[in-house]
CSV table of C-alpha atoms and ligand atoms in Angstrom, one decimal:
chain,number,residue,atom,x,y,z
A,1,MET,CA,0.0,0.0,0.0
A,2,ARG,CA,1.2,3.5,-0.7
A,3,GLU,CA,2.4,5.4,2.3
A,4,LYS,CA,0.2,8.3,3.4
A,5,ILE,CA,1.9,11.6,4.1
A,6,ALA,CA,0.2,14.6,5.7
A,7,VAL,CA,1.8,17.8,4.5
A,8,LEU,CA,1.2,20.4,7.2
A,9,MET,CA,1.1,23.9,5.7
A,10,GLY,CA,-0.3,27.4,6.2
A,11,GLY,CA,-1.4,27.8,9.7
A,12,ARG,CA,-1.7,31.1,11.5
A,13,SER,CA,1.9,32.3,11.6
A,14,LEU,CA,2.9,35.5,9.9
A,15,GLU,CA,4.6,33.3,7.3
A,16,ARG,CA,1.3,31.6,6.3
A,17,GLU,CA,1.5,32.6,2.6
A,18,VAL,CA,5.1,31.4,2.2
A,19,SER,CA,4.2,28.2,3.9
A,20,LEU,CA,1.2,27.6,1.6
A,21,SER,CA,3.5,27.9,-1.3
A,22,SER,CA,6.1,25.6,0.3
A,23,GLY,CA,3.4,23.1,1.0
A,24,ARG,CA,2.1,23.1,-2.5
A,25,GLN,CA,5.6,22.4,-3.9
A,26,VAL,CA,6.2,19.7,-1.3
A,27,CYS,CA,2.8,18.0,-2.1
A,28,ALA,CA,3.7,18.0,-5.8
A,29,ALA,CA,7.1,16.4,-5.1
A,30,LEU,CA,5.7,13.8,-2.8
A,31,GLU,CA,3.0,12.9,-5.3
A,32,ALA,CA,5.5,12.6,-8.1
A,33,ALA,CA,7.6,10.3,-5.8
A,34,GLY,CA,4.5,8.0,-5.4
A,35,TYR,CA,3.2,8.9,-2.0
A,36,TYR,CA,-0.5,9.3,-1.1
A,37,VAL,CA,-0.6,13.0,-0.1
A,38,LEU,CA,-2.9,14.7,2.3
A,39,ALA,CA,-2.5,18.5,2.1
A,40,LEU,CA,-3.6,20.0,5.5
A,41,ASP,CA,-3.9,23.6,6.2
A,42,VAL,CA,-3.3,23.8,9.9
A,43,THR,CA,-6.6,24.8,11.5
A,44,ALA,CA,-8.6,23.8,14.6
A,45,ASP,CA,-9.6,20.6,12.7
A,46,LEU,CA,-6.0,19.4,12.5
A,47,VAL,CA,-5.9,16.9,15.4
A,48,GLY,CA,-9.3,15.4,14.5
A,49,THR,CA,-8.1,15.0,10.9
A,50,LEU,CA,-4.8,13.4,11.9
A,51,ARG,CA,-6.6,11.0,14.3
A,52,SER,CA,-9.0,9.8,11.6
A,53,GLU,CA,-6.5,9.7,8.7
A,54,ARG,CA,-3.5,8.3,10.6
A,55,PRO,CA,-0.8,9.3,8.1
A,56,ASN,CA,2.5,7.3,8.1
A,57,ALA,CA,4.3,10.6,8.6
A,58,ALA,CA,3.9,14.3,8.6
A,59,TYR,CA,5.9,16.6,6.4
A,60,ILE,CA,6.2,20.0,8.2
A,61,ALA,CA,6.0,22.7,5.5
A,62,LEU,CA,5.1,25.3,8.2
A,63,HIS,CA,7.3,28.3,8.7
A,64,GLY,CA,7.5,30.5,11.8
A,65,LYS,CA,5.7,30.3,15.0
A,66,TYR,CA,3.8,27.0,15.9
A,67,GLY,CA,5.5,25.3,13.0
A,68,GLU,CA,9.2,25.8,13.9
A,69,ASP,CA,9.0,26.5,17.6
A,70,GLY,CA,8.2,23.1,19.0
A,71,THR,CA,4.4,23.5,19.1
A,72,ILE,CA,3.5,21.2,16.2
A,73,GLN,CA,6.3,18.9,17.1
A,74,GLU,CA,4.9,18.4,20.7
A,75,LEU,CA,1.5,17.6,19.2
A,76,LEU,CA,2.9,15.1,16.7
A,77,GLU,CA,4.9,13.4,19.5
A,78,PHE,CA,1.7,13.1,21.5
A,79,LEU,CA,-0.2,11.7,18.5
A,80,ARG,CA,2.7,9.4,17.8
A,81,ILE,CA,3.1,10.5,14.2
A,82,SER,CA,6.6,10.9,13.0
A,83,TYR,CA,7.5,14.1,11.3
A,84,THR,CA,10.2,15.8,9.3
A,85,GLY,CA,12.8,18.0,10.9
A,86,PRO,CA,14.0,18.2,14.4
A,87,GLY,CA,12.3,17.3,17.6
A,88,VAL,CA,10.9,19.6,20.2
A,89,VAL,CA,14.1,20.7,21.9
A,90,ALA,CA,16.1,21.5,18.7
A,91,SER,CA,13.0,23.2,17.2
A,92,ALA,CA,12.5,25.5,20.3
A,93,LEU,CA,16.2,26.2,20.5
A,94,SER,CA,16.8,27.2,16.9
A,95,TRP,CA,13.6,29.2,16.8
A,96,ASP,CA,15.1,31.4,19.5
A,97,LYS,CA,17.9,33.4,18.0
A,98,SER,CA,19.2,34.5,21.4
A,99,VAL,CA,19.4,30.9,22.8
A,100,THR,CA,21.0,29.7,19.6
A,101,LYS,CA,23.6,32.5,19.7
A,102,HIS,CA,24.5,31.6,23.3
A,103,LEU,CA,24.9,27.9,22.3
A,104,LEU,CA,27.1,28.9,19.3
A,105,ALA,CA,29.2,31.3,21.2
A,106,GLU,CA,29.8,28.8,24.0
A,107,ASN,CA,30.9,26.2,21.5
A,108,GLY,CA,33.3,28.5,19.6
A,109,VAL,CA,31.2,29.2,16.6
A,110,SER,CA,31.4,32.9,15.6
A,111,THR,CA,28.2,34.8,15.8
A,112,PRO,CA,27.9,38.6,15.8
A,113,ALA,CA,28.3,40.3,19.2
A,114,TRP,CA,24.8,40.9,20.7
A,115,VAL,CA,22.7,41.7,23.7
A,116,THR,CA,19.2,40.3,24.3
A,117,LEU,CA,16.5,42.5,26.0
A,118,THR,CA,13.2,41.1,27.1
A,119,ALA,CA,10.0,43.1,27.3
A,120,ASP,CA,10.0,42.4,31.0
A,121,ALA,CA,13.5,43.9,31.3
A,122,PHE,CA,12.0,47.1,30.0
A,123,LYS,CA,8.7,46.9,31.9
A,124,GLU,CA,9.9,45.7,35.2
A,125,MET,CA,13.7,46.4,35.4
A,126,GLY,CA,14.3,49.7,33.8
A,127,ALA,CA,16.3,48.5,30.8
A,128,ALA,CA,15.3,51.6,28.9
A,129,THR,CA,17.8,53.5,31.1
A,130,ALA,CA,20.6,51.5,29.4
A,131,ILE,CA,19.8,52.2,25.8
A,132,ASP,CA,22.8,54.4,25.6
A,133,LEU,CA,25.1,51.4,26.4
A,134,MET,CA,23.7,49.0,23.8
A,135,GLY,CA,25.6,50.1,20.7
A,136,GLU,CA,28.9,50.1,22.6
A,137,ALA,CA,28.1,46.7,24.1
A,138,VAL,CA,28.1,45.1,20.7
A,139,GLY,CA,31.1,47.0,19.3
A,140,GLY,CA,29.4,50.0,17.8
A,141,PHE,CA,26.9,51.1,15.2
A,142,PRO,CA,25.3,50.1,12.8
A,143,VAL,CA,23.5,47.3,14.6
A,144,ALA,CA,20.7,44.9,13.7
A,145,VAL,CA,17.6,45.0,15.9
A,146,LYS,CA,15.3,42.1,15.6
A,147,PRO,CA,12.9,39.9,17.5
A,148,SER,CA,14.5,36.8,19.0
A,149,ARG,CA,11.8,34.5,17.7
A,150,GLN,CA,10.5,35.4,14.3
A,151,GLY,CA,11.4,34.8,10.7
A,152,SER,CA,11.4,36.3,7.1
A,153,ALA,CA,13.2,39.4,8.5
A,154,LEU,CA,9.9,40.5,10.1
A,155,GLY,CA,10.7,43.2,12.7
A,156,MET,CA,14.3,43.4,11.7
A,157,ARG,CA,15.9,46.9,11.3
A,158,LYS,CA,19.3,48.2,10.6
A,159,VAL,CA,20.0,50.9,13.1
A,160,GLN,CA,22.6,53.6,12.7
A,161,SER,CA,22.6,55.4,16.0
A,162,ALA,CA,21.5,55.3,19.6
A,163,GLY,CA,18.7,57.7,18.8
A,164,GLN,CA,16.9,55.1,16.6
A,165,LEU,CA,17.2,52.2,19.1
A,166,ALA,CA,14.1,52.8,21.2
A,167,GLU,CA,11.8,52.7,18.2
A,168,ALA,CA,13.5,49.7,16.6
A,169,LEU,CA,13.3,47.8,19.9
A,170,LEU,CA,9.6,48.7,20.3
A,171,ASP,CA,9.0,47.4,16.8
A,172,ALA,CA,11.0,44.1,17.4
A,173,LEU,CA,9.1,43.6,20.7
A,174,SER,CA,5.8,43.8,18.9
A,175,TYR,CA,6.8,40.5,17.3
A,176,ASP,CA,8.2,38.7,20.3
A,177,THR,CA,8.8,39.1,24.1
A,178,ALA,CA,12.6,39.3,23.5
A,179,ALA,CA,14.6,41.5,21.1
A,180,ILE,CA,18.2,41.3,20.0
A,181,VAL,CA,20.6,44.1,19.4
A,182,GLU,CA,23.4,42.7,17.2
A,183,ARG,CA,26.5,44.1,15.6
A,184,TRP,CA,25.9,44.6,11.9
A,185,ILE,CA,28.3,42.6,9.8
A,186,ASP,CA,29.1,44.1,6.4
A,187,GLY,CA,30.1,41.3,4.2
A,188,THR,CA,28.8,38.4,2.0
A,189,GLU,CA,25.6,36.9,3.1
A,190,LEU,CA,25.3,33.1,2.6
A,191,ALA,CA,22.5,30.7,3.3
A,192,ILE,CA,23.7,27.1,3.5
A,193,THR,CA,21.4,24.1,3.4
A,194,VAL,CA,22.4,21.0,5.4
A,195,LEU,CA,20.8,17.6,4.8
A,196,GLY,CA,20.9,14.6,7.1
A,197,THR,CA,21.2,14.0,10.8
A,198,GLY,CA,24.1,13.5,13.3
A,199,ASP,CA,27.3,12.5,11.6
A,200,GLU,CA,25.6,11.7,8.3
A,201,VAL,CA,25.3,15.2,7.0
A,202,GLU,CA,25.6,16.6,3.5
A,203,VAL,CA,26.2,20.3,3.0
A,204,LEU,CA,24.8,21.8,-0.2
A,205,PRO,CA,26.6,24.6,-2.1
A,206,ALA,CA,26.1,28.0,-0.4
A,207,VAL,CA,23.7,30.5,-1.9
A,208,GLU,CA,25.0,34.1,-1.9
A,209,ILE,CA,22.3,36.7,-1.4
A,210,VAL,CA,22.8,40.2,-2.7
A,211,PRO,CA,19.7,42.4,-2.0
A,212,THR,CA,18.7,44.8,-4.8
A,213,GLY,CA,17.9,47.5,-2.2
A,214,ALA,CA,19.6,48.3,1.0
A,215,LEU,CA,18.4,45.2,3.0
A,216,TYR,CA,17.3,41.6,2.5
A,217,ASP,CA,14.1,42.4,4.5
A,218,PHE,CA,10.6,41.1,4.3
A,219,ASP,CA,9.7,43.1,1.1
A,220,ALA,CA,12.9,42.0,-0.6
A,221,ARG,CA,12.1,38.4,0.2
A,222,MET,CA,8.5,38.6,-1.2
A,223,ALA,CA,9.4,40.5,-4.4
A,224,ALA,CA,10.5,38.6,-7.5
A,225,ASP,CA,13.4,41.0,-7.9
A,226,GLY,CA,14.3,41.8,-4.3
A,227,ALA,CA,17.7,40.1,-4.4
A,228,ASP,CA,20.2,38.5,-6.7
A,229,PHE,CA,21.4,35.1,-5.9
A,230,PHE,CA,24.7,33.4,-6.7
A,231,VAL,CA,25.1,29.7,-6.4
A,232,PRO,CA,27.8,28.7,-5.7
A,233,ALA,CA,28.6,31.8,-3.8
A,234,ARG,CA,31.4,34.1,-5.1
A,235,VAL,CA,33.8,33.4,-2.2
A,236,SER,CA,37.2,31.7,-2.2
A,237,ALA,CA,37.4,27.9,-2.0
A,238,ASP,CA,38.9,28.4,1.5
A,239,VAL,CA,36.0,30.5,2.8
A,240,ALA,CA,33.4,28.2,1.1
A,241,ALA,CA,35.0,25.2,2.9
A,242,ARG,CA,35.0,27.0,6.2
A,243,ALA,CA,31.4,28.2,5.8
A,244,ALA,CA,30.3,24.6,4.9
A,245,SER,CA,32.0,23.1,7.9
A,246,ILE,CA,30.5,25.7,10.2
A,247,ALA,CA,27.0,25.1,8.8
A,248,ALA,CA,27.3,21.4,9.4
A,249,ARG,CA,28.6,22.1,13.0
A,250,VAL,CA,25.7,24.4,13.7
A,251,HIS,CA,23.2,21.8,12.4
A,252,GLN,CA,24.8,19.2,14.7
A,253,LEU,CA,25.2,21.4,17.7
A,254,ILE,CA,21.5,22.4,17.7
A,255,GLY,CA,20.5,18.8,17.1
A,256,CYS,CA,18.8,19.4,13.7
A,257,ARG,CA,17.4,16.5,11.7
A,258,ASP,CA,16.8,15.9,8.0
A,259,VAL,CA,17.3,19.5,6.8
A,260,SER,CA,18.2,22.9,7.9
A,261,ARG,CA,19.4,26.2,6.5
A,262,VAL,CA,22.1,28.1,8.3
A,263,ASP,CA,22.2,31.9,7.6
A,264,MET,CA,25.5,33.7,8.0
A,265,VAL,CA,27.6,36.7,6.9
A,266,ILE,CA,31.2,36.4,5.9
A,267,ASP,CA,33.0,39.3,7.6
A,268,SER,CA,35.9,41.3,6.2
A,269,ALA,CA,38.4,38.9,7.8
A,270,GLY,CA,36.8,35.9,6.0
A,271,VAL,CA,35.1,34.6,9.2
A,272,PRO,CA,31.6,33.2,8.8
A,273,GLN,CA,29.4,35.0,11.4
A,274,VAL,CA,26.4,32.8,12.0
A,275,LEU,CA,23.1,34.7,12.3
A,276,GLU,CA,20.7,31.8,12.8
A,277,CYS,CA,19.5,28.3,11.8
A,278,ASN,CA,16.2,27.6,10.2
A,279,THR,CA,14.7,24.1,10.8
A,280,SER,CA,11.9,24.4,8.2
A,281,PRO,CA,13.5,26.4,5.4
A,282,GLY,CA,11.4,27.8,2.6
A,283,MET,CA,10.5,25.3,-0.1
A,284,THR,CA,8.8,27.6,-2.7
A,285,GLU,CA,9.9,27.8,-6.3
A,286,THR,CA,12.0,30.9,-5.5
A,287,SER,CA,13.4,29.7,-2.1
A,288,LEU,CA,17.1,29.3,-1.4
A,289,LEU,CA,17.0,25.6,-0.8
A,290,PRO,CA,15.9,24.6,-4.3
A,291,MET,CA,18.7,26.7,-5.7
A,292,ALA,CA,21.2,25.0,-3.6
A,293,ALA,CA,19.8,21.6,-4.5
A,294,LYS,CA,20.1,22.4,-8.2
A,295,ALA,CA,23.7,23.4,-7.8
A,296,ALA,CA,24.4,20.1,-6.1
A,297,GLY,CA,22.9,18.2,-9.0
A,298,MET,CA,19.8,17.2,-7.0
A,299,THR,CA,16.2,17.9,-8.0
A,300,PHE,CA,13.7,19.4,-5.5
A,301,GLN,CA,12.0,16.0,-5.5
A,302,ASP,CA,15.3,14.3,-4.5
A,303,VAL,CA,15.5,16.6,-1.4
A,304,VAL,CA,11.9,16.1,-0.4
A,305,SER,CA,12.2,12.3,-0.9
A,306,LYS,CA,15.3,12.2,1.3
A,307,VAL,CA,13.6,14.2,4.0
A,308,ILE,CA,10.4,12.2,4.1
A,309,ALA,CA,12.3,8.9,4.0
A,310,ALA,CA,14.2,10.0,7.1
A,311,ALA,CA,10.9,10.8,8.9
A,312,LEU,CA,9.4,7.5,7.8
A,313,ALA,CA,12.4,5.6,9.1
A,314,ARG,CA,11.6,7.0,12.6
A,315,SER,CA,8.0,5.8,12.5
B,1,LIG,N1,24.0,41.2,12.3
B,1,LIG,C1,23.7,41.3,11.0
B,1,LIG,N2,24.6,41.8,10.1
B,1,LIG,C2,24.2,41.9,8.8
B,1,LIG,N3,23.0,41.6,8.3
B,1,LIG,C3,22.1,41.1,9.2
B,1,LIG,C4,22.4,40.9,10.6
B,1,LIG,N4,21.3,40.5,11.2
B,1,LIG,C5,20.3,40.3,10.2
B,1,LIG,N5,20.8,40.7,9.0
B,1,LIG,C6,20.0,40.7,7.7
B,1,LIG,O1,18.7,40.6,8.1
B,1,LIG,C7,18.2,39.3,7.5
B,1,LIG,C8,17.3,38.6,8.6
B,1,LIG,O2,18.0,38.3,9.7
B,1,LIG,P1,18.0,36.8,10.3
B,1,LIG,O3,18.8,36.9,11.5
B,1,LIG,O4,18.5,35.8,9.3
B,1,LIG,O5,16.5,36.6,10.7
B,1,LIG,P2,15.2,35.9,10.0
B,1,LIG,O6,15.7,35.4,8.7
B,1,LIG,O7,14.8,34.8,10.9
B,1,LIG,O8,14.2,37.0,10.0
B,1,LIG,C9,19.4,38.5,7.2
B,1,LIG,O9,19.1,37.7,6.1
B,1,LIG,C10,20.4,39.6,6.8
B,1,LIG,O10,20.2,40.1,5.5
B,2,LIG,MG1,17.4,34.3,8.2
């Protein structure tokens, strides 16, 4: 009998539309690979549907909150349905940029200098009185201000001076209860896809992102011409090798499974500075992962087949 795969997509996160597009692509690839596919927009009917349908595995094509933060993973653990991507701990960890950065820094992986401020630190502890120290604490301006738990660059701003910090923090804190002030790294931005689990990982060629405008922000991501992409990236063989090995290390340190995408900027000294790790990377026609797969001589269907096979092997 054909194996039944529930593709979880959409949901209520701010990245709903991207997820619906990822989900459609994943459904098509799974169907072409011969699976019986159930496309499920995540709504209040989800648990009932999963209980009656009993899929052999779930493909998580959700992005952002609830899909990448451990919520759906907890639910699938409870329902005893195996799923793609990491378990609860690695999901919650990588969804939180601040916790991720602490883990990386403690393990000798370079990540831009930063401070994390929670809404409670402002409300209850007077953190606003230290705004003047924040730029200096991370090595000076410009800085990136962003919510600790969000995606698609939502709530991310490049801040040039202390005078703009309060507004940027307020904006970031409208997306999450914690915000990060992080040293801005001028350099080559790379997104590196890692496939596999544990020691058995394969790193795909890095995708270099050059935004058409000033920033690779939400609008640049949604627009067809928001950025130029170079695969493989236009970096030296040395830097490419270093970046690839760091991406694999980040994937392993966090405890990722099946697939992840590590975002980094190569600084002026050639050091990859890791920004974050995504456990459910975009799978749309214009996403970074399909570009990387193509450069590696894999089709999109190859990647999807590999990922679902790993989830099925855990069922
Ligand atoms: N410290 C930084 N230095 C340079 N660019 C940054 C920095 N932080 C964020 N960016 C830019 O903002 C984008 C979004 O930041 P990122 O940390 O990857 O969060 P997310 O993709 O989850 O929204 C990055 O792709 C990059 O273009
Ligand atoms: Mg990112």
